[in-house]
């Protein structure tokens, strides 16, 4: 059995004000083996527009700006902690 590639999704507190994003469902912890697909989803409500930024080990993942992040074929380089920051004019929430 191969070692997990994506080991965890971190959950942290958020900055909020009226109309700021709120979690509808949090990103669950997930793992995937090398070569397998990995899909993470963050669902929030709040005043539109909502902007998403996925991160790996606290670094932005270029182009990962949707509510879902998918790796078609995970590699060892994809191992680590994933978070998604969702922002709008009222504040932000981080998974």
PDB file of C-alpha atoms in Angstrom, residues 2-94:
ATOM      1  CA  UNK A   2       1.369   3.397  -0.968  1.00  0.00           C
ATOM      2  CA  UNK A   3       1.744   6.240   1.527  1.00  0.00           C
ATOM      3  CA  UNK A   4      -0.989   8.908   1.549  1.00  0.00           C
ATOM      4  CA  UNK A   5      -0.322  11.903  -0.657  1.00  0.00           C
ATOM      5  CA  UNK A   6      -2.710  14.503   0.771  1.00  0.00           C
ATOM      6  CA  UNK A   7      -2.480  14.061   4.500  1.00  0.00           C
ATOM      7  CA  UNK A   8      -4.887  16.565   5.987  1.00  0.00           C
ATOM      8  CA  UNK A   9      -6.982  19.667   5.658  1.00  0.00           C
ATOM      9  CA  UNK A  10      -6.472  22.235   8.401  1.00  0.00           C
ATOM     10  CA  UNK A  11      -9.329  24.069  10.139  1.00  0.00           C
ATOM     11  CA  UNK A  12      -8.743  27.539  11.622  1.00  0.00           C
ATOM     12  CA  UNK A  13     -10.785  30.441  12.950  1.00  0.00           C
ATOM     13  CA  UNK A  14     -12.071  33.156  10.661  1.00  0.00           C
ATOM     14  CA  UNK A  15     -12.432  36.931  10.645  1.00  0.00           C
ATOM     15  CA  UNK A  16     -16.110  37.766  10.274  1.00  0.00           C
ATOM     16  CA  UNK A  17     -18.440  40.685  10.020  1.00  0.00           C
ATOM     17  CA  UNK A  18     -22.012  40.973   8.774  1.00  0.00           C
ATOM     18  CA  UNK A  19     -22.246  39.374   5.337  1.00  0.00           C
ATOM     19  CA  UNK A  20     -18.855  37.687   5.613  1.00  0.00           C
ATOM     20  CA  UNK A  21     -18.450  34.111   4.390  1.00  0.00           C
ATOM     21  CA  UNK A  22     -19.723  31.318   6.641  1.00  0.00           C
ATOM     22  CA  UNK A  23     -19.170  27.607   6.238  1.00  0.00           C
ATOM     23  CA  UNK A  24     -22.073  25.651   4.820  1.00  0.00           C
ATOM     24  CA  UNK A  25     -19.948  22.499   4.925  1.00  0.00           C
ATOM     25  CA  UNK A  26     -16.294  22.275   5.889  1.00  0.00           C
ATOM     26  CA  UNK A  27     -13.646  20.591   3.804  1.00  0.00           C
ATOM     27  CA  UNK A  28     -13.309  17.061   5.224  1.00  0.00           C
ATOM     28  CA  UNK A  29      -9.955  15.446   5.937  1.00  0.00           C
ATOM     29  CA  UNK A  30      -8.971  13.384   2.976  1.00  0.00           C
ATOM     30  CA  UNK A  31      -6.086  11.289   1.736  1.00  0.00           C
ATOM     31  CA  UNK A  32      -5.104   9.867  -1.599  1.00  0.00           C
ATOM     32  CA  UNK A  33      -2.414   7.491  -2.836  1.00  0.00           C
ATOM     33  CA  UNK A  34       0.105   8.456  -5.508  1.00  0.00           C
ATOM     34  CA  UNK A  35      -1.521   8.219  -8.923  1.00  0.00           C
ATOM     35  CA  UNK A  36      -5.059   8.517  -7.544  1.00  0.00           C
ATOM     36  CA  UNK A  37      -7.432  11.428  -8.024  1.00  0.00           C
ATOM     37  CA  UNK A  38      -8.018  13.856  -5.143  1.00  0.00           C
ATOM     38  CA  UNK A  39     -10.963  16.278  -4.955  1.00  0.00           C
ATOM     39  CA  UNK A  40     -11.489  18.780  -2.131  1.00  0.00           C
ATOM     40  CA  UNK A  41     -14.548  21.030  -1.864  1.00  0.00           C
ATOM     41  CA  UNK A  42     -15.277  24.034   0.361  1.00  0.00           C
ATOM     42  CA  UNK A  43     -18.861  25.337   0.493  1.00  0.00           C
ATOM     43  CA  UNK A  44     -19.638  28.692   2.076  1.00  0.00           C
ATOM     44  CA  UNK A  45     -22.457  31.206   2.115  1.00  0.00           C
ATOM     45  CA  UNK A  46     -22.184  34.973   2.358  1.00  0.00           C
ATOM     46  CA  UNK A  47     -22.582  38.165   0.406  1.00  0.00           C
ATOM     47  CA  UNK A  48     -21.488  37.643  -3.188  1.00  0.00           C
ATOM     48  CA  UNK A  49     -19.005  37.651  -4.724  1.00  0.00           C
ATOM     49  CA  UNK A  50     -17.091  34.954  -2.837  1.00  0.00           C
ATOM     50  CA  UNK A  51     -13.439  34.450  -3.801  1.00  0.00           C
ATOM     51  CA  UNK A  52     -11.628  31.157  -3.178  1.00  0.00           C
ATOM     52  CA  UNK A  53      -7.900  30.466  -2.832  1.00  0.00           C
ATOM     53  CA  UNK A  54      -6.631  26.946  -2.169  1.00  0.00           C
ATOM     54  CA  UNK A  55      -3.321  26.542  -0.384  1.00  0.00           C
ATOM     55  CA  UNK A  56      -0.866  23.701   0.132  1.00  0.00           C
ATOM     56  CA  UNK A  57       1.230  24.015   3.297  1.00  0.00           C
ATOM     57  CA  UNK A  58       0.144  27.684   3.610  1.00  0.00           C
ATOM     58  CA  UNK A  59       1.319  28.582   0.075  1.00  0.00           C
ATOM     59  CA  UNK A  60      -1.168  29.627  -2.626  1.00  0.00           C
ATOM     60  CA  UNK A  61      -1.761  26.988  -5.298  1.00  0.00           C
ATOM     61  CA  UNK A  62      -1.581  28.923  -8.600  1.00  0.00           C
ATOM     62  CA  UNK A  63      -4.900  28.887 -10.440  1.00  0.00           C
ATOM     63  CA  UNK A  64      -6.736  27.071  -7.610  1.00  0.00           C
ATOM     64  CA  UNK A  65      -9.473  29.670  -7.158  1.00  0.00           C
ATOM     65  CA  UNK A  66     -12.725  27.713  -7.328  1.00  0.00           C
ATOM     66  CA  UNK A  67     -14.872  26.089  -4.664  1.00  0.00           C
ATOM     67  CA  UNK A  68     -13.428  22.696  -5.666  1.00  0.00           C
ATOM     68  CA  UNK A  69      -9.779  21.714  -6.071  1.00  0.00           C
ATOM     69  CA  UNK A  70      -8.970  18.546  -8.013  1.00  0.00           C
ATOM     70  CA  UNK A  71      -5.754  16.686  -8.728  1.00  0.00           C
ATOM     71  CA  UNK A  72      -6.276  14.169 -11.522  1.00  0.00           C
ATOM     72  CA  UNK A  73      -3.242  12.143 -10.450  1.00  0.00           C
ATOM     73  CA  UNK A  74      -1.697  12.920  -7.056  1.00  0.00           C
ATOM     74  CA  UNK A  75       2.091  12.786  -6.648  1.00  0.00           C
ATOM     75  CA  UNK A  76       4.417  12.828  -3.651  1.00  0.00           C
ATOM     76  CA  UNK A  77       4.943  16.560  -4.282  1.00  0.00           C
ATOM     77  CA  UNK A  78       1.229  17.072  -3.538  1.00  0.00           C
ATOM     78  CA  UNK A  79       1.532  15.701   0.019  1.00  0.00           C
ATOM     79  CA  UNK A  80       0.757  18.139   2.834  1.00  0.00           C
ATOM     80  CA  UNK A  81      -1.885  20.264   4.504  1.00  0.00           C
ATOM     81  CA  UNK A  82      -4.548  21.815   2.268  1.00  0.00           C
ATOM     82  CA  UNK A  83      -6.652  24.834   3.193  1.00  0.00           C
ATOM     83  CA  UNK A  84      -9.073  27.046   1.331  1.00  0.00           C
ATOM     84  CA  UNK A  85      -9.505  30.748   2.150  1.00  0.00           C
ATOM     85  CA  UNK A  86     -12.877  32.166   1.145  1.00  0.00           C
ATOM     86  CA  UNK A  87     -13.182  35.951   1.149  1.00  0.00           C
ATOM     87  CA  UNK A  88     -15.614  38.706   0.302  1.00  0.00           C
ATOM     88  CA  UNK A  89     -15.969  42.369   1.238  1.00  0.00           C
ATOM     89  CA  UNK A  90     -17.081  41.385   4.761  1.00  0.00           C
ATOM     90  CA  UNK A  91     -14.100  39.210   5.710  1.00  0.00           C
ATOM     91  CA  UNK A  92     -12.708  35.732   5.290  1.00  0.00           C
ATOM     92  CA  UNK A  93     -13.034  32.161   6.519  1.00  0.00           C
ATOM     93  CA  UNK A  94     -10.290  29.528   6.320  1.00  0.00           C
TER      94      UNK A  94
END
